[in-house]
Amino acid sequence: MKKWSVLLIILMIIIVGLYIIMKLDNTDEILSRAYADGKSHPLSKEFSTKEEAVKTYPFLEKYLNNNENIDWKNLEVDFCVINQLSESNRKFDLPEGDFIINEPLQRDDIRLTGSGVSRTKITQMNPDKPVIVTSGVPYIADIYMGHFSVPQVNGDASKGAGIYLEKGLRDGSVLERLVIQNVTSGIYLNENDNVHVYSSSFRDIRVARFSHSAFYLSGSGNTGNVISNIYAVNWNNYEQKTKLKAPYGFVLRGFDEGSVHQLNVEHGLYGKGVVISESNLDLNSVHFEGFVPNENFGSFFYIGGNSN
C-alpha cells in the first residue's frame, strides 16, 4: 500500500510540474491572438481601455512609456503579439500567415524566425518606418518582409528600410533566408562612423522593389563579415517589363576586411551597381543582368579611394 502511495505522490508531482511548465510557456496562447490575415486589426477593436490592453500584452506598459507619442489604440494586434512573444525571451517561430504591423519591430538581439519565406510574411503599413530595427547580435531568418508598396526616399533611406541596423552588429549576428520587398533599402546600416558591423553573416537574401539600395552598409571599422548569395532585382512589373529606379545596388564602405560571394544586380534602372569605398574586401563573383544605367556616369562598379 505504501508503495502505491509513493507512486501516486510522484505522479501528482509530475502532473503539477507539467502544468506549471505549460502555464509558463504560453507561446501558443499568445500566437492564437494574432490575425495574420494581411488586414488591419487595431487594438481599439478588442479593448476599450489601455489598462485592458496592457493586461493582455504586458510589454505595452514599458513600450508606451518609452514612446509617448504613440496612441495605444492604433497599434496593430499582430504587432503586439510578436512583441509580447519577443519579450518572453523564449524561442518561437512565427507560423504561416501575413502579420500586419504599423510600428517597427524594434529590439536589440532580436531573434525572429518564420516558417519560410513563402509562408511567413510581415507587412509594415507605414511607408515611413522600417519593418525591423535592431542591433547587437540578432538572428533573423525564414521570413518575407516589406511594405504594401515601394516607399520613396524622403531625406533618410532608413525610414522605409526592411532591416535598419541602428547601432551596428556584434560577432555572431546572422541574417539569412529572407525576402525583403517594397522598401527604400533592404538592409541599411546607420551611416555613422561610430557604428560598426563585426563578424556577422548576411546570406541567401533576396531584395526586390527598392527605391534606394538593396544593401547600404556604410561606416568605418567593419571587420570579419561574410556576405553571400544576395539577389537584388528591381522589376516594377515583370509582365510589362518595366523597371524601378534606384541610385545603388550595393554600397559597402568602411570594411577593413571581409568576404563577399555572389552578388546579383538585376533588372533595374541603377545609378551604380556595386559601390566599394574605403574598403579591403575579397569580392568573388558579381552577376549583372538587365542592368540599365540611369545616371550620368552610371556604372556597374564604383571603386572609391583607399580600396582594395
CSV table of C-alpha atoms in Angstrom, one decimal:
chain,number,residue,atom,x,y,z
A,1,MET,CA,0.0,0.0,0.0
A,2,LYS,CA,2.8,2.4,0.9
A,3,LYS,CA,4.4,1.6,-2.5
A,4,TRP,CA,1.3,2.7,-4.3
A,5,SER,CA,1.0,5.9,-2.2
A,6,VAL,CA,4.6,6.9,-3.1
A,7,LEU,CA,4.0,6.2,-6.8
A,8,LEU,CA,0.8,8.3,-6.6
A,9,ILE,CA,2.6,11.2,-4.9
A,10,ILE,CA,5.3,11.1,-7.6
A,11,LEU,CA,2.7,11.0,-10.4
A,12,MET,CA,1.0,14.1,-8.8
A,13,ILE,CA,4.3,15.9,-8.7
A,14,ILE,CA,4.9,15.2,-12.4
A,15,ILE,CA,1.4,16.4,-13.3
A,16,VAL,CA,1.7,19.6,-11.3
A,17,GLY,CA,5.2,20.2,-12.8
A,18,LEU,CA,3.9,19.7,-16.3
A,19,TYR,CA,1.0,22.1,-15.6
A,20,ILE,CA,3.3,24.8,-14.3
A,21,ILE,CA,5.6,24.4,-17.3
A,22,MET,CA,2.6,24.7,-19.7
A,23,LYS,CA,1.4,27.8,-17.9
A,24,LEU,CA,4.8,29.4,-18.0
A,25,ASP,CA,5.3,28.7,-21.7
A,26,ASN,CA,2.2,30.3,-23.1
A,27,THR,CA,3.6,30.8,-26.6
A,28,ASP,CA,0.7,29.0,-28.4
A,29,GLU,CA,-1.8,31.0,-26.4
A,30,ILE,CA,-0.2,34.3,-27.4
A,31,LEU,CA,0.1,33.3,-31.0
A,32,SER,CA,-3.5,32.3,-31.1
A,33,ARG,CA,-4.4,36.0,-30.6
A,34,ALA,CA,-2.8,37.0,-33.9
A,35,TYR,CA,-4.9,37.6,-37.0
A,36,ALA,CA,-2.1,37.2,-39.6
A,37,ASP,CA,-4.6,37.7,-42.4
A,38,GLY,CA,-2.9,40.6,-44.1
A,39,LYS,CA,-5.6,43.1,-42.8
A,40,SER,CA,-5.5,45.9,-40.2
A,41,HIS,CA,-6.8,45.0,-36.7
A,42,PRO,CA,-6.0,47.8,-34.3
A,43,LEU,CA,-6.2,47.2,-30.5
A,44,SER,CA,-9.2,49.6,-30.3
A,45,LYS,CA,-11.3,46.8,-31.9
A,46,GLU,CA,-10.6,44.5,-29.0
A,47,PHE,CA,-10.1,46.8,-25.9
A,48,SER,CA,-11.9,49.8,-24.7
A,49,THR,CA,-9.2,50.9,-22.3
A,50,LYS,CA,-5.4,50.9,-22.2
A,51,GLU,CA,-5.4,49.0,-19.0
A,52,GLU,CA,-7.2,46.1,-20.6
A,53,ALA,CA,-4.7,46.1,-23.4
A,54,VAL,CA,-1.8,46.1,-21.0
A,55,LYS,CA,-3.2,43.2,-19.1
A,56,THR,CA,-3.3,41.1,-22.2
A,57,TYR,CA,0.0,42.5,-23.6
A,58,PRO,CA,2.2,43.4,-20.6
A,59,PHE,CA,5.1,44.7,-22.8
A,60,LEU,CA,2.9,47.6,-23.7
A,61,GLU,CA,3.4,49.3,-20.3
A,62,LYS,CA,7.1,49.9,-20.8
A,63,TYR,CA,6.7,50.4,-24.6
A,64,LEU,CA,4.1,53.1,-24.3
A,65,ASN,CA,6.1,54.9,-21.5
A,66,ASN,CA,9.1,55.0,-23.8
A,67,ASN,CA,7.0,56.1,-26.8
A,68,GLU,CA,4.7,58.7,-25.5
A,69,ASN,CA,3.7,59.9,-29.0
A,70,ILE,CA,2.2,56.5,-29.9
A,71,ASP,CA,-1.6,56.1,-29.3
A,72,TRP,CA,-2.1,52.5,-28.0
A,73,LYS,CA,-5.5,52.3,-29.7
A,74,ASN,CA,-3.8,52.4,-33.2
A,75,LEU,CA,-1.3,49.7,-32.6
A,76,GLU,CA,-1.9,46.5,-34.6
A,77,VAL,CA,-2.8,43.3,-32.8
A,78,ASP,CA,-0.2,41.3,-34.8
A,79,PHE,CA,2.4,43.9,-33.8
A,80,CYS,CA,1.6,43.3,-30.1
A,81,VAL,CA,1.6,39.5,-30.4
A,82,ILE,CA,5.1,39.5,-31.9
A,83,ASN,CA,6.4,41.9,-29.3
A,84,GLN,CA,4.9,40.0,-26.4
A,85,LEU,CA,6.5,36.8,-27.7
A,86,SER,CA,9.9,38.5,-28.0
A,87,GLU,CA,9.5,39.9,-24.5
A,88,SER,CA,9.3,36.4,-23.1
A,89,ASN,CA,12.8,35.6,-24.4
A,90,ARG,CA,11.6,32.1,-25.4
A,91,LYS,CA,12.4,30.5,-28.7
A,92,PHE,CA,9.5,30.7,-31.1
A,93,ASP,CA,8.8,30.5,-34.9
A,94,LEU,CA,6.1,32.6,-36.4
A,95,PRO,CA,3.7,30.3,-38.2
A,96,GLU,CA,2.2,30.7,-41.7
A,97,GLY,CA,0.4,34.0,-42.2
A,98,ASP,CA,0.7,37.7,-43.1
A,99,PHE,CA,1.3,39.6,-39.9
A,100,ILE,CA,0.5,43.3,-40.1
A,101,ILE,CA,2.4,46.0,-38.1
A,102,ASN,CA,2.4,49.8,-38.1
A,103,GLU,CA,5.4,50.4,-35.9
A,104,PRO,CA,8.8,48.9,-36.3
A,105,LEU,CA,9.7,45.7,-34.5
A,106,GLN,CA,12.5,47.3,-32.5
A,107,ARG,CA,14.6,45.2,-30.3
A,108,ASP,CA,18.4,44.6,-29.8
A,109,ASP,CA,19.5,41.0,-30.1
A,110,ILE,CA,16.2,40.1,-31.7
A,111,ARG,CA,15.5,36.5,-32.6
A,112,LEU,CA,12.8,36.5,-35.2
A,113,THR,CA,12.2,33.4,-37.4
A,114,GLY,CA,9.4,32.2,-39.5
A,115,SER,CA,8.2,29.1,-41.2
A,116,GLY,CA,9.8,30.0,-44.6
A,117,VAL,CA,9.7,33.0,-47.0
A,118,SER,CA,6.7,31.5,-48.8
A,119,ARG,CA,4.7,31.0,-45.6
A,120,THR,CA,5.5,33.7,-43.0
A,121,LYS,CA,5.1,37.4,-44.0
A,122,ILE,CA,5.4,40.6,-42.0
A,123,THR,CA,4.0,43.7,-43.7
A,124,GLN,CA,4.7,47.2,-42.4
A,125,MET,CA,1.7,49.5,-43.1
A,126,ASN,CA,3.6,52.8,-42.5
A,127,PRO,CA,5.9,53.5,-45.6
A,128,ASP,CA,7.9,56.0,-43.5
A,129,LYS,CA,9.1,53.3,-41.0
A,130,PRO,CA,11.3,50.3,-41.3
A,131,VAL,CA,10.0,46.8,-40.7
A,132,ILE,CA,12.7,45.8,-38.2
A,133,VAL,CA,15.1,48.0,-36.1
A,134,THR,CA,17.8,46.0,-34.4
A,135,SER,CA,21.4,46.0,-33.2
A,136,GLY,CA,23.6,43.7,-31.1
A,137,VAL,CA,23.5,40.0,-32.0
A,138,PRO,CA,20.2,39.4,-33.9
A,139,TYR,CA,19.1,36.2,-35.7
A,140,ILE,CA,16.5,36.8,-38.4
A,141,ALA,CA,15.6,34.1,-40.8
A,142,ASP,CA,12.9,32.4,-43.0
A,143,ILE,CA,10.6,35.5,-43.3
A,144,TYR,CA,9.2,37.6,-46.1
A,145,MET,CA,9.0,41.2,-45.1
A,146,GLY,CA,8.3,44.6,-46.6
A,147,HIS,CA,5.6,47.3,-47.1
A,148,PHE,CA,2.4,47.3,-49.2
A,149,SER,CA,4.1,49.4,-51.9
A,150,VAL,CA,7.6,50.8,-52.6
A,151,PRO,CA,8.4,53.7,-50.1
A,152,GLN,CA,10.1,56.7,-51.7
A,153,VAL,CA,13.2,58.1,-50.1
A,154,ASN,CA,12.2,61.2,-48.1
A,155,GLY,CA,15.5,62.5,-46.8
A,156,ASP,CA,16.5,59.4,-44.9
A,157,ALA,CA,16.6,56.0,-46.6
A,158,SER,CA,16.5,54.2,-43.2
A,159,LYS,CA,12.8,55.2,-42.7
A,160,GLY,CA,11.4,52.8,-45.2
A,161,ALA,CA,14.0,50.1,-44.9
A,162,GLY,CA,13.4,46.4,-44.4
A,163,ILE,CA,16.0,46.0,-41.6
A,164,TYR,CA,17.6,49.1,-40.1
A,165,LEU,CA,20.8,48.4,-38.1
A,166,GLU,CA,20.7,51.3,-35.8
A,167,LYS,CA,23.7,50.7,-33.6
A,168,GLY,CA,25.6,48.1,-35.6
A,169,LEU,CA,26.1,44.4,-35.1
A,170,ARG,CA,28.4,42.3,-33.0
A,171,ASP,CA,30.0,38.9,-33.7
A,172,GLY,CA,27.6,36.1,-34.2
A,173,SER,CA,24.8,38.1,-35.9
A,174,VAL,CA,23.1,36.2,-38.7
A,175,LEU,CA,20.5,37.4,-41.2
A,176,GLU,CA,19.6,34.6,-43.7
A,177,ARG,CA,17.0,33.1,-45.9
A,178,LEU,CA,15.0,36.3,-46.3
A,179,VAL,CA,12.9,38.0,-48.9
A,180,ILE,CA,12.7,41.8,-48.4
A,181,GLN,CA,10.4,43.6,-50.8
A,182,ASN,CA,8.8,47.1,-51.2
A,183,VAL,CA,11.5,49.0,-49.3
A,184,THR,CA,13.8,52.0,-49.6
A,185,SER,CA,16.7,49.8,-48.7
A,186,GLY,CA,16.7,46.1,-47.9
A,187,ILE,CA,19.3,46.3,-45.1
A,188,TYR,CA,20.5,49.7,-44.1
A,189,LEU,CA,23.3,50.4,-41.6
A,190,ASN,CA,23.2,53.7,-39.6
A,191,GLU,CA,25.6,55.9,-41.5
A,192,ASN,CA,27.7,56.9,-38.5
A,193,ASP,CA,31.5,56.3,-38.1
A,194,ASN,CA,30.8,55.2,-34.6
A,195,VAL,CA,28.5,52.4,-35.7
A,196,HIS,CA,30.2,49.2,-36.9
A,197,VAL,CA,29.4,45.7,-38.1
A,198,TYR,CA,31.6,42.9,-36.7
A,199,SER,CA,31.9,39.3,-37.7
A,200,SER,CA,28.3,39.0,-38.9
A,201,SER,CA,26.8,36.9,-41.7
A,202,PHE,CA,24.4,38.0,-44.4
A,203,ARG,CA,23.4,35.2,-46.7
A,204,ASP,CA,20.7,33.9,-49.1
A,205,ILE,CA,18.7,37.1,-49.2
A,206,ARG,CA,16.5,38.4,-52.0
A,207,VAL,CA,15.8,42.2,-52.1
A,208,ALA,CA,13.2,43.3,-54.6
A,209,ARG,CA,11.4,46.5,-55.5
A,210,PHE,CA,13.5,49.1,-53.7
A,211,SER,CA,13.9,52.9,-54.2
A,212,HIS,CA,17.4,53.4,-52.7
A,213,SER,CA,19.5,50.2,-52.4
A,214,ALA,CA,19.5,46.5,-51.8
A,215,PHE,CA,22.2,46.8,-49.1
A,216,TYR,CA,23.6,50.0,-47.8
A,217,LEU,CA,26.4,49.2,-45.3
A,218,SER,CA,28.4,52.4,-44.8
A,219,GLY,CA,30.6,53.3,-41.9
A,220,SER,CA,34.1,52.5,-40.7
A,221,GLY,CA,35.8,49.7,-38.9
A,222,ASN,CA,33.6,47.0,-40.3
A,223,THR,CA,35.5,43.7,-39.9
A,224,GLY,CA,35.2,39.9,-40.3
A,225,ASN,CA,31.9,39.9,-42.1
A,226,VAL,CA,30.6,37.4,-44.7
A,227,ILE,CA,28.1,38.5,-47.4
A,228,SER,CA,27.0,35.6,-49.6
A,229,ASN,CA,24.4,35.0,-52.3
A,230,ILE,CA,22.5,38.2,-52.3
A,231,TYR,CA,20.0,38.8,-55.1
A,232,ALA,CA,18.9,42.4,-55.9
A,233,VAL,CA,16.1,42.7,-58.6
A,234,ASN,CA,14.1,45.8,-59.3
A,235,TRP,CA,11.2,44.9,-61.6
A,236,ASN,CA,8.3,47.2,-61.4
A,237,ASN,CA,6.0,45.0,-63.5
A,238,TYR,CA,7.5,41.8,-64.8
A,239,GLU,CA,4.8,41.1,-67.3
A,240,GLN,CA,5.1,44.6,-68.8
A,241,LYS,CA,8.9,44.6,-68.4
A,242,THR,CA,9.0,47.9,-66.6
A,243,LYS,CA,11.8,48.6,-64.0
A,244,LEU,CA,12.2,50.7,-60.9
A,245,LYS,CA,14.8,53.4,-60.3
A,246,ALA,CA,17.4,53.1,-57.5
A,247,PRO,CA,20.7,55.0,-57.1
A,248,TYR,CA,22.5,51.9,-55.9
A,249,GLY,CA,22.5,48.2,-56.0
A,250,PHE,CA,25.0,47.6,-53.1
A,251,VAL,CA,27.1,50.0,-51.1
A,252,LEU,CA,29.9,48.7,-49.0
A,253,ARG,CA,32.0,51.4,-47.3
A,254,GLY,CA,34.5,51.2,-44.4
A,255,PHE,CA,35.2,47.5,-44.4
A,256,ASP,CA,38.7,46.8,-43.1
A,257,GLU,CA,38.4,43.3,-44.4
A,258,GLY,CA,35.7,40.8,-45.2
A,259,SER,CA,34.4,38.3,-47.7
A,260,VAL,CA,31.7,38.8,-50.4
A,261,HIS,CA,30.5,35.9,-52.5
A,262,GLN,CA,28.0,36.1,-55.3
A,263,LEU,CA,26.2,39.4,-55.6
A,264,ASN,CA,23.4,39.7,-58.2
A,265,VAL,CA,22.2,43.0,-59.5
A,266,GLU,CA,19.4,42.6,-62.0
A,267,HIS,CA,16.6,44.3,-63.9
A,268,GLY,CA,16.5,47.8,-62.7
A,269,LEU,CA,17.4,51.4,-63.5
A,270,TYR,CA,20.5,52.0,-61.5
A,271,GLY,CA,22.9,54.8,-60.8
A,272,LYS,CA,25.7,52.5,-59.7
A,273,GLY,CA,25.6,48.7,-59.4
A,274,VAL,CA,28.2,48.0,-56.7
A,275,VAL,CA,29.9,50.7,-54.7
A,276,ILE,CA,33.1,49.8,-52.7
A,277,SER,CA,34.8,52.6,-50.8
A,278,GLU,CA,37.5,52.8,-48.2
A,279,SER,CA,37.4,49.0,-48.0
A,280,ASN,CA,39.6,46.0,-48.3
A,281,LEU,CA,37.3,43.2,-49.4
A,282,ASP,CA,37.6,39.8,-51.0
A,283,LEU,CA,35.0,40.1,-53.7
A,284,ASN,CA,34.2,36.8,-55.5
A,285,SER,CA,31.6,36.8,-58.4
A,286,VAL,CA,29.2,39.6,-59.3
A,287,HIS,CA,26.4,38.9,-61.7
A,288,PHE,CA,24.7,41.7,-63.7
A,289,GLU,CA,21.6,41.1,-65.8
A,290,GLY,CA,19.1,43.6,-67.3
A,291,PHE,CA,21.1,46.5,-65.7
A,292,VAL,CA,20.2,49.9,-67.1
A,293,PRO,CA,22.4,52.9,-66.2
A,294,ASN,CA,20.2,55.7,-65.1
A,295,GLU,CA,22.6,58.5,-64.2
A,296,ASN,CA,25.4,60.4,-65.8
A,297,PHE,CA,28.5,58.3,-65.4
A,298,GLY,CA,26.3,55.4,-64.3
A,299,SER,CA,28.4,52.2,-63.9
A,300,PHE,CA,28.4,48.6,-62.9
A,301,PHE,CA,31.2,49.3,-60.3
A,302,TYR,CA,32.3,52.4,-58.4
A,303,ILE,CA,35.5,51.9,-56.5
A,304,GLY,CA,36.2,54.8,-54.1
A,305,GLY,CA,39.5,55.8,-52.5
A,306,ASN,CA,41.7,53.6,-50.3
A,307,SER,CA,40.0,50.4,-51.6
A,308,ASN,CA,41.4,47.0,-52.5
